[in-house]
Amino acid sequence: MAGSSPSPHKPRRKAKRAGNGTELFQINEGTPAPEPQVRSPSFPLAAFLWPARGSVSQWEILPLILMAVGLFRWAAGLWGYSGFQKPPMFGDYEAQRHWMEITTQLPVSQWYFHDLEWWGLDYPPLTAYHSWLCGKIGSLIDPAWFALYTSRGLHDPALKIFMRGTVVVSEYLIYIPAAVVFVRRFSRLAGVSSWTASVALVAILMQPATILVDHVHFQYNTVMLGFVLATMSSMLAGRYMWSAVYFVAALGFKQMALYYAFPVFAYLLGSCLVPRINVPRLVGIALVTAVSFAILIAPLVLGTLSDVKRGIDPRPDLKGARPPLPLFQGLTDYIATDAFYYPVVEQLVQMIHRVFPFARGLFEDKVANFWCALNVVFKLKQYPSELLQRGALLTTLAAITPPNLILLFRPRKLLLPLAFATTAWGFFLFSYQVHEKSVLLPSMPMTLLLAGSKGLGKDTRAWVGFANILGCWTMFPLLQRVDLKVPYTVLTLLWAYLLGLPPTSLSAYFQEGSSLWSQWATAFIHGSFYLAMALWHVLELFLQPPPDKPDLWVVANVGIGAVGFAICYLWCLGRLVVESEILPRSWVARKGKAKKQ
């Protein structure tokens, strides 16, 4: 059927080629395409779900999918975690536990001020509320887990089970329902059959980097990613105000959601301008966004006012002194420090200061982005911080402007994953203070392409697989430092095997109906990187770096990863340009003719 997604199997006969591909954007939501006649599955994940291909309802297979992916998450959590028995700071696990400690044991007004040298709270308010809820529940089981000061560095096995459980429950409440709804809506919009969408859903939920970071290393990234998925899903359903609410929640949980702020803004604004100007919709979205932010910070504001009224000092360490605000120092010329609202201003300024740590510099660790790779040649830390901040801002804007202009003037639902992925790659490559784990942000929307038209076809599967495996590989130095090499190896190779990807299989390359030169180019590019990754692992394992270059292998990882991610950015941008139909039809026709030849 024209515009429908090929299922993850080998067809019995060669399908008739669809015209020039423009019918992709003429499909409306409705009944998914019927499954074509099949002979055998073409990669292992399809083979595992093969018996369910005749299922009448997706709800018959969905419980099995949720149980299977949950089992893998819990099994991965049996391994160690970040900072296990590694003093003095004990890693991200201790940071999350400590935030549960301070939010349950201290007044609200002291959350963002308390002992900043020991994992001071540096995430937005919704993370603090989430930590408070988890800490309250955990304290009912064992109050010693979150006792102030005395619980630092605690490695109680029962606490580990509880902490792992909070990640799984949070994910099953936010991320997984959002992923299920998004895949259902996106696949229907693209004309993909329900069984094919189920295969894509498993691939998305088994994404190795997500499991490694949240369920092994330990964090709650999937809560933020779940709110982003709910944002995108609401856009697909035309519920624009709900999409604004969900995105405010994503920003309120982790500031990294700003990676997606531009495509959210571009799509919502574009939906108010195209095909005609819709002022009521624009005003409604703006009001809902403002109200959502107000509700987000209300507990922090009201809690601070209540504490001040009860005589609780937000800064007891200062004994009544009021130092200049960490940001906006000029405000103290206009606001009296003894005004009743000054503690609220101080609280909000401190929260912003903690959430956006510009004082830390362009980067803290070696990450596979443009700046760290460039630092190998030009030592950037010799330049003023202000100059580096402006350089990061300008290059980031240059990278993210093209995809968001496309989405603004072509606010089409099927373009959302590509626009989100391209923008997030731009942020990851060029923005300020990037972390290794931030690769989750571009890889998530790029992986969503598996649920779209031709998503499980070889070309898309090869590129999505390449981005995910490269992303896991660039996190290896981080995982290695906390003794997580085994789960890294098992989960990455398992996902590659399930989707028929290198290094376990080459079945994702070379298919009928595509340009031979482009297939060879893709195979050559991906093959070069896969060989480089494999060789890097061998050298890193058996060969010690020279004494004068102790970070040689980490630097090599950064350089290879940065180039690979730049290629992923260009691929997403190129595909977005083509699928948005902004190119002249004559150019598209010539390209299609060349492909046939």
C-alpha positions in Angstrom: 0.0 0.0 0.0 1.4 3.4 -0.9 3.0 5.2 2.0 2.6 2.3 4.4 5.5 1.0 6.4 7.1 -2.3 5.3 6.8 -4.9 8.0 10.0 -6.3 9.5 10.0 -9.4 7.3 10.9 -10.5 3.8 8.1 -10.0 1.3 7.1 -12.9 -0.9 7.3 -10.7 -4.0 8.7 -7.4 -4.8 6.3 -4.7 -4.0 5.3 -2.1 -6.5 7.2 1.1 -6.0 5.3 4.1 -4.7 5.5 7.3 -6.7 7.8 10.1 -5.5 7.1 9.6 -1.8 4.9 12.6 -1.4 1.9 10.4 -0.4 3.6 10.0 3.0 2.1 13.3 4.0 -1.3 12.7 2.6 -2.2 9.9 5.0 -4.6 10.8 7.8 -5.1 8.9 11.0 -7.3 5.9 10.5 -7.1 2.2 10.1 -3.5 0.9 9.8 -2.4 -0.9 6.7 -3.2 -4.6 6.6 -0.2 -6.9 7.0 1.1 -8.1 3.6 1.8 -11.7 2.8 5.0 -12.8 4.4 7.5 -15.6 4.3 9.9 -15.2 7.3 11.1 -12.5 9.7 14.2 -10.7 8.6 15.7 -9.9 12.1 15.5 -11.6 15.5 13.2 -9.2 17.2 10.6 -9.7 14.5 11.1 -13.5 14.9 10.4 -13.3 18.6 7.1 -11.5 18.0 6.2 -13.6 14.9 3.5 -15.7 16.6 1.6 -12.5 17.5 1.4 -11.2 13.9 -2.1 -12.5 13.5 -3.4 -10.9 16.7 -6.6 -8.9 16.2 -5.9 -6.4 19.0 -2.6 -4.8 20.2 -3.9 -5.2 23.7 -3.3 -8.9 23.5 0.5 -8.5 23.0 1.0 -5.3 25.0 1.0 -6.9 28.5 3.6 -9.4 27.3 5.8 -6.6 26.0 5.5 -4.6 29.2 6.4 -7.7 31.3 9.4 -8.5 29.1 10.9 -5.0 29.1 10.3 -4.7 32.8 12.2 -8.0 33.4 15.2 -6.7 31.5 15.1 -3.5 33.5 15.0 -5.2 36.8 17.7 -7.7 35.8 20.0 -4.8 34.8 19.4 -3.2 38.2 20.9 -6.3 39.9 24.3 -5.0 38.9 26.2 -2.2 40.7 25.5 1.5 40.4 27.3 4.8 40.1 29.5 5.4 43.2 29.0 1.9 44.8 31.6 1.8 47.6 33.5 4.7 46.0 34.1 7.5 48.5 34.2 10.3 49.0 31.1 11.4 47.0 29.7 8.0 46.0 28.3 9.0 42.6 24.8 9.7 41.1 23.1 7.1 43.3 24.1 9.0 46.4 23.0 12.3 44.8 19.5 11.0 44.2 19.3 9.5 47.7 20.6 12.6 49.3 18.0 14.7 47.5 15.3 12.5 49.1 17.1 13.1 52.4 17.1 16.9 52.3 13.6 17.3 50.8 12.1 15.2 53.5 14.2 16.4 56.4 14.6 20.1 55.7 12.1 23.0 55.2 11.3 23.8 51.6 13.2 27.2 51.8 16.5 25.4 52.5 16.4 22.8 49.7 18.5 24.8 47.2 20.9 26.2 49.9 21.7 23.2 52.0 25.4 22.0 52.0 26.0 22.6 48.3 29.4 20.9 48.5 27.7 17.5 49.1 25.4 16.9 46.1 23.6 20.2 46.5 20.2 20.1 44.7 20.7 21.4 41.1 17.6 20.2 39.3 14.3 22.1 38.8 11.5 21.9 41.4 9.6 18.9 40.0 12.7 16.7 40.6 12.6 18.0 44.2 8.9 17.1 44.6 9.6 13.7 43.1 12.5 13.2 45.6 10.3 14.3 48.4 7.6 11.8 47.5 10.1 8.9 47.1 11.8 9.9 50.4 8.5 10.0 52.3 7.6 6.5 51.0 11.1 5.2 51.8 11.0 6.6 55.3 7.9 4.6 56.0 10.0 1.5 55.3 13.2 2.5 57.1 13.8 6.1 58.4 17.5 5.5 58.6 17.8 5.5 54.8 17.2 9.3 54.8 18.3 10.4 58.2 20.0 13.8 57.9 23.8 13.6 57.7 24.1 10.0 59.1 22.8 8.4 56.0 25.4 9.7 53.6 27.1 7.0 51.5 24.7 4.4 52.7 24.9 1.1 50.7 22.1 -0.9 52.4 21.0 -3.7 50.0 17.4 -3.1 51.0 17.8 0.6 50.1 19.2 -0.4 46.8 16.1 -2.5 46.1 13.9 0.5 47.1 15.9 2.9 44.9 15.8 0.6 41.9 12.1 0.2 42.5 11.5 3.9 42.4 13.1 4.1 39.0 11.0 1.3 37.6 7.7 2.6 39.1 8.4 6.1 37.9 9.2 4.9 34.4 6.0 2.7 34.3 3.9 5.6 35.4 5.3 8.2 33.0 7.7 7.0 30.3 6.2 3.7 29.2 2.6 4.8 28.9 3.7 7.9 27.0 5.8 5.6 24.6 2.9 3.2 24.1 0.5 6.1 23.2 3.0 7.8 21.0 3.8 4.7 19.0 0.2 3.9 18.6 -0.7 7.4 17.2 2.5 7.8 15.2 2.2 4.4 13.5 -1.5 4.9 12.7 -0.7 8.3 11.2 2.0 6.8 9.0 -0.2 3.8 8.0 1.8 1.2 9.9 0.2 -2.1 10.9 -0.3 -2.8 14.6 2.0 -5.8 14.6 4.8 -3.8 13.0 4.2 -1.0 15.5 4.5 -3.6 18.4 7.9 -4.6 17.1 9.0 -0.9 17.0 7.6 -0.4 20.5 9.8 -3.2 21.9 12.9 -1.8 20.1 12.2 1.6 21.6 11.6 0.3 25.1 14.8 -1.8 24.9 16.9 1.1 23.9 20.2 0.2 25.6 21.4 3.7 26.6 18.2 4.4 28.5 18.5 1.2 30.6 22.2 1.7 31.2 21.9 5.2 32.5 18.7 5.0 34.5 18.5 1.3 35.7 22.2 0.6 35.9 24.2 3.8 36.4 21.2 5.3 38.2 19.1 8.3 37.3 15.5 9.3 36.5 15.9 10.6 32.9 12.9 8.6 31.7 10.6 10.7 33.7 11.6 13.8 31.8 11.7 11.8 28.5 8.2 10.5 29.3 6.9 14.0 29.6 8.5 14.9 26.3 6.9 11.9 24.7 3.6 12.9 26.1 4.2 16.4 24.6 4.8 14.9 21.2 1.9 12.5 21.5 -0.5 15.4 22.3 0.8 17.2 19.3 -0.1 14.2 17.1 -3.6 14.2 18.6 -4.0 18.0 18.1 -4.2 18.7 21.8 -1.8 21.7 21.8 -2.6 23.0 25.2 -2.0 19.6 26.8 1.3 19.5 25.0 2.3 22.8 26.6 1.4 21.4 30.0 3.5 18.2 29.5 6.5 20.1 28.2 6.4 22.5 31.2 6.5 19.3 33.4 9.5 18.0 31.4 11.4 21.3 31.9 10.3 21.3 35.6 11.9 17.9 36.0 15.2 18.3 34.2 16.6 21.4 32.6 18.0 19.2 29.8 14.5 19.3 28.3 15.6 22.6 26.9 17.1 20.6 24.1 13.5 20.2 22.8 12.3 23.7 23.6 12.8 25.0 20.1 10.9 22.3 18.2 8.1 22.5 20.7 7.9 26.3 20.3 8.3 26.1 16.5 5.6 23.4 16.1 3.1 25.1 18.4 3.6 28.5 16.8 3.5 27.0 13.3 0.2 25.3 14.2 -1.2 28.7 15.0 0.0 30.2 11.7 -0.4 27.4 9.2 -2.6 27.0 7.2 -4.2 30.1 8.7 -3.6 32.4 11.7 -5.4 31.0 14.8 -5.2 33.7 17.5 -7.4 31.9 20.1 -5.2 28.9 19.9 -2.1 31.0 20.3 -3.5 32.9 23.3 -4.7 29.6 24.8 -1.3 27.9 24.5 0.4 31.0 26.0 -2.0 31.1 29.0 -1.8 27.4 29.7 2.1 27.6 29.6 2.1 30.5 32.0 -0.3 28.8 34.4 1.6 25.6 34.3 4.9 27.3 35.2 3.0 29.1 38.1 1.7 25.8 39.4 5.2 24.3 39.1 6.9 26.8 41.3 3.9 27.4 43.7 5.0 24.8 46.3 8.5 26.3 46.4 7.1 29.9 46.7 4.4 29.1 49.2 6.7 26.9 51.3 9.3 29.7 51.4 6.7 32.2 52.6 5.4 29.8 55.2 8.9 29.1 56.5 9.6 32.8 56.8 6.4 33.4 58.6 7.4 30.6 61.1 10.8 32.2 61.6 12.8 29.6 59.7 15.9 31.1 58.0 16.5 29.7 54.5 20.2 30.4 55.1 20.9 29.4 58.8 24.6 29.1 58.0 24.8 32.9 57.5 23.2 33.8 60.8 20.9 36.5 59.4 23.3 38.0 56.9 22.1 38.5 53.4 24.9 38.3 50.7 24.4 39.5 47.2 22.2 37.4 44.9 24.2 34.9 42.9 22.6 36.2 39.7 21.0 39.6 38.9 23.1 41.4 41.5 21.6 44.7 40.4 18.2 43.6 41.8 19.3 44.4 45.3 19.4 48.1 44.3 15.7 47.9 43.8 14.5 45.3 46.3 14.9 45.8 50.0 16.3 42.7 51.7 13.8 43.1 54.5 10.8 43.1 52.2 8.3 40.2 52.8 8.8 38.9 49.3 12.6 39.1 49.2 13.0 35.5 50.4 10.9 34.3 47.5 13.1 36.3 45.0 16.2 34.9 46.7 14.8 31.4 46.5 13.9 31.6 42.8 17.3 33.3 41.9 19.1 30.6 43.8 17.1 27.9 42.0 18.0 29.3 38.6 21.6 29.7 39.6 21.8 26.0 40.7 19.9 24.7 37.6 22.1 26.6 35.1 25.7 26.3 36.3 27.5 28.7 33.9 30.3 29.1 36.4 31.4 25.5 35.8 32.9 26.3 32.4 32.2 25.1 28.9 32.6 21.4 29.9 33.6 19.5 33.1 34.5 16.1 31.6 35.5 14.7 28.2 32.3 14.3 26.1 31.9 13.3 22.5 30.8 16.8 21.3 32.4 19.5 19.2 34.0 21.5 22.0 35.7 18.6 23.7 37.0 17.3 20.3 38.2 20.8 19.5 39.9 21.1 22.8 42.3 18.3 21.8 43.8 20.7 19.2 43.1 24.1 20.8 43.1 24.3 24.6 39.8 26.2 25.0 40.2 26.8 28.8 42.8 29.5 28.1 40.0 31.7 26.6 37.6 33.8 28.7 34.5 32.1 29.9 32.3 34.8 28.4 33.8 34.3 25.0 33.3 30.5 25.2 29.6 31.0 26.3 29.0 33.3 23.3 30.7 30.8 21.0 28.6 28.0 22.3 25.4 30.1 21.9 26.1 31.1 18.3 27.1 27.7 17.1 24.2 26.0 18.8 21.8 28.5 17.2 23.4 27.9 13.8 22.9 24.2 14.2 19.3 24.3 15.5 17.9 27.1 13.3 17.4 25.1 10.1 15.3 22.2 11.5 13.1 24.6 13.5 12.5 26.9 10.6 11.4 23.9 8.7 9.0 22.8 11.5 7.7 26.4 11.8 6.7 26.7 8.2 5.9 22.9 7.8 4.2 22.0 11.1 3.5 18.5 10.0 3.0 15.7 12.6 5.2 13.2 10.8 8.2 15.5 11.0 8.2 15.7 14.8 10.7 13.0 15.6 13.1 14.2 13.0 12.9 17.8 14.1 13.3 16.9 17.7 16.3 14.6 16.9 18.0 17.1 14.7 17.7 19.9 17.2 18.8 17.7 20.1 21.9 16.6 18.1 22.7 20.3 17.5 22.4 21.0 21.3 24.5 18.0 22.2 27.3 18.9 19.7 27.6 22.6 20.4 25.8 23.7 23.6 27.3 24.6 27.0 27.9 22.1 29.8 27.1 18.9 28.0 27.3 15.6 29.8 27.9 12.1 28.4 24.5 11.0 29.4 22.9 13.8 27.4 23.2 11.6 24.4 19.9 10.2 25.5 18.1 13.3 24.3 18.9 13.1 20.6 18.8 9.3 20.5 15.3 9.1 22.0 13.4 10.9 19.2 15.7 9.4 16.5 14.7 5.9 17.8 11.1 6.9 17.5 11.6 6.8 13.7 11.3 3.0 14.0 7.6 3.4 14.5 7.1 5.5 11.4 6.8 4.7 7.7 9.6 2.4 6.6 10.9 2.7 10.2 11.8 -1.0 10.3 13.2 -1.0 6.8 16.9 -1.5 6.5 17.9 2.1 5.9 16.2 3.7 8.9 17.0 0.7 11.1 20.7 0.9 10.2 20.9 4.6 11.0 18.9 4.4 14.2 21.0 1.4 15.3 24.2 3.2 14.4 23.3 6.3 16.5 22.3 4.2 19.5 25.3 1.9 19.5 27.7 4.8 19.0 25.9 6.6 21.9 26.5 3.6 24.2 30.1 3.4 23.1 30.8 7.0 24.0 29.5 6.4 27.5 31.8 3.5 28.0 34.5 5.5 29.8 31.8 6.8 32.2 30.4 3.3 32.8 33.9 1.8 33.1 34.8 4.1 36.0 32.0 2.6 38.1 32.6 -1.0 37.1 29.7 -1.3 34.7 31.4 -2.9 31.7 29.4 -6.1 31.8 25.9 -4.6 31.6 27.2 -2.2 28.9 28.4 -5.2 26.8 25.4 -7.4 27.4 22.7 -4.7 26.8 24.4 -3.1 23.7 25.1 -6.4 22.0 21.6 -7.7 22.9 19.9 -4.7 21.2 22.2 -5.0 18.2 21.3 -8.7 17.9 17.6 -8.1 18.2 17.6 -5.5 15.4 20.0 -7.3 13.2 22.7 -4.7 13.5 26.5 -4.8 13.6 28.6 -6.3 15.2 26.2 -9.2 15.4 24.7 -9.0 11.9 25.0 -7.1 8.6 21.3 -7.8 7.6 20.4 -4.1 8.0 22.4 -3.1 4.9 21.7 -3.5 1.2 18.0 -3.7 0.1 16.2 -3.7 -3.2 14.6 -0.6 -4.5 17.3 1.8 -3.1 20.2 3.6 -4.8 23.2 1.3 -4.8 25.7 4.0 -4.3 23.9 5.4 -1.2 23.7 1.8 0.2 27.4 1.4 -0.3 28.1 4.8 1.2 26.0 4.0 4.3 27.7 0.6 4.7 31.2 2.2 4.3 30.5 5.0 6.8 28.9 2.7 9.5 31.4 0.0 8.9 34.3 2.3 9.4 32.9 3.5 12.8 32.0 -0.1 13.9 35.6 -1.2 13.1 37.0 1.8 14.9 34.9 1.1 18.0 35.9 -2.5 18.0 39.6 -1.7 17.6 39.3 0.9 20.3 38.0 -1.6 22.7 40.8 -4.0 21.9 43.5 -1.3 22.3 41.9 0.0 25.5 41.8 -3.4 27.0 45.3 -4.7 26.2 47.4 -1.6 25.6 48.3 0.9 28.3 48.5 4.6 27.1 51.9 6.3 27.3 52.7 8.0 30.6 52.6 11.5 29.0 49.2 10.8 27.5 47.1 9.0 30.2 43.8 10.0 28.6 44.7 8.8 25.1 41.9 6.3 24.8 39.3 8.7 26.2 40.4 11.4 23.8 40.1 9.0 20.9 36.6 8.0 22.1 35.7 11.7 22.1 37.0 12.4 18.6 35.4 9.4 17.0 32.1 9.9 18.8 31.9 13.6 17.9 32.4 12.9 14.2 29.8 10.1 14.3 27.3 12.3 16.0 27.9 15.1 13.5 27.1 12.6 10.8 23.9 11.6 12.6 22.9 15.3 12.8 23.5 15.7 9.1 21.5 12.6 8.3 18.5 13.7 10.4 18.6 17.2 8.9 18.9 15.8 5.3 16.0 13.5 5.8 13.9 16.3 7.5 14.6 18.5 4.4 13.4 15.8 2.0 10.4 14.8 4.0 9.2 18.4 4.6 9.0 18.9 0.8 10.6 22.3 1.0 12.8 21.4 -2.0 11.6 22.2 -5.5 9.6 19.4 -7.0 11.9 19.3 -10.1 14.9 18.7 -7.9 13.1 15.8 -6.0 12.1 14.3 -9.4 15.6 14.4 -10.6 16.9 12.8 -7.4 14.2 10.0 -7.7 15.2 9.3 -11.3 18.8 9.1 -10.3 18.0 6.6 -7.6 16.1 4.4 -10.0 19.1 4.3 -12.2 
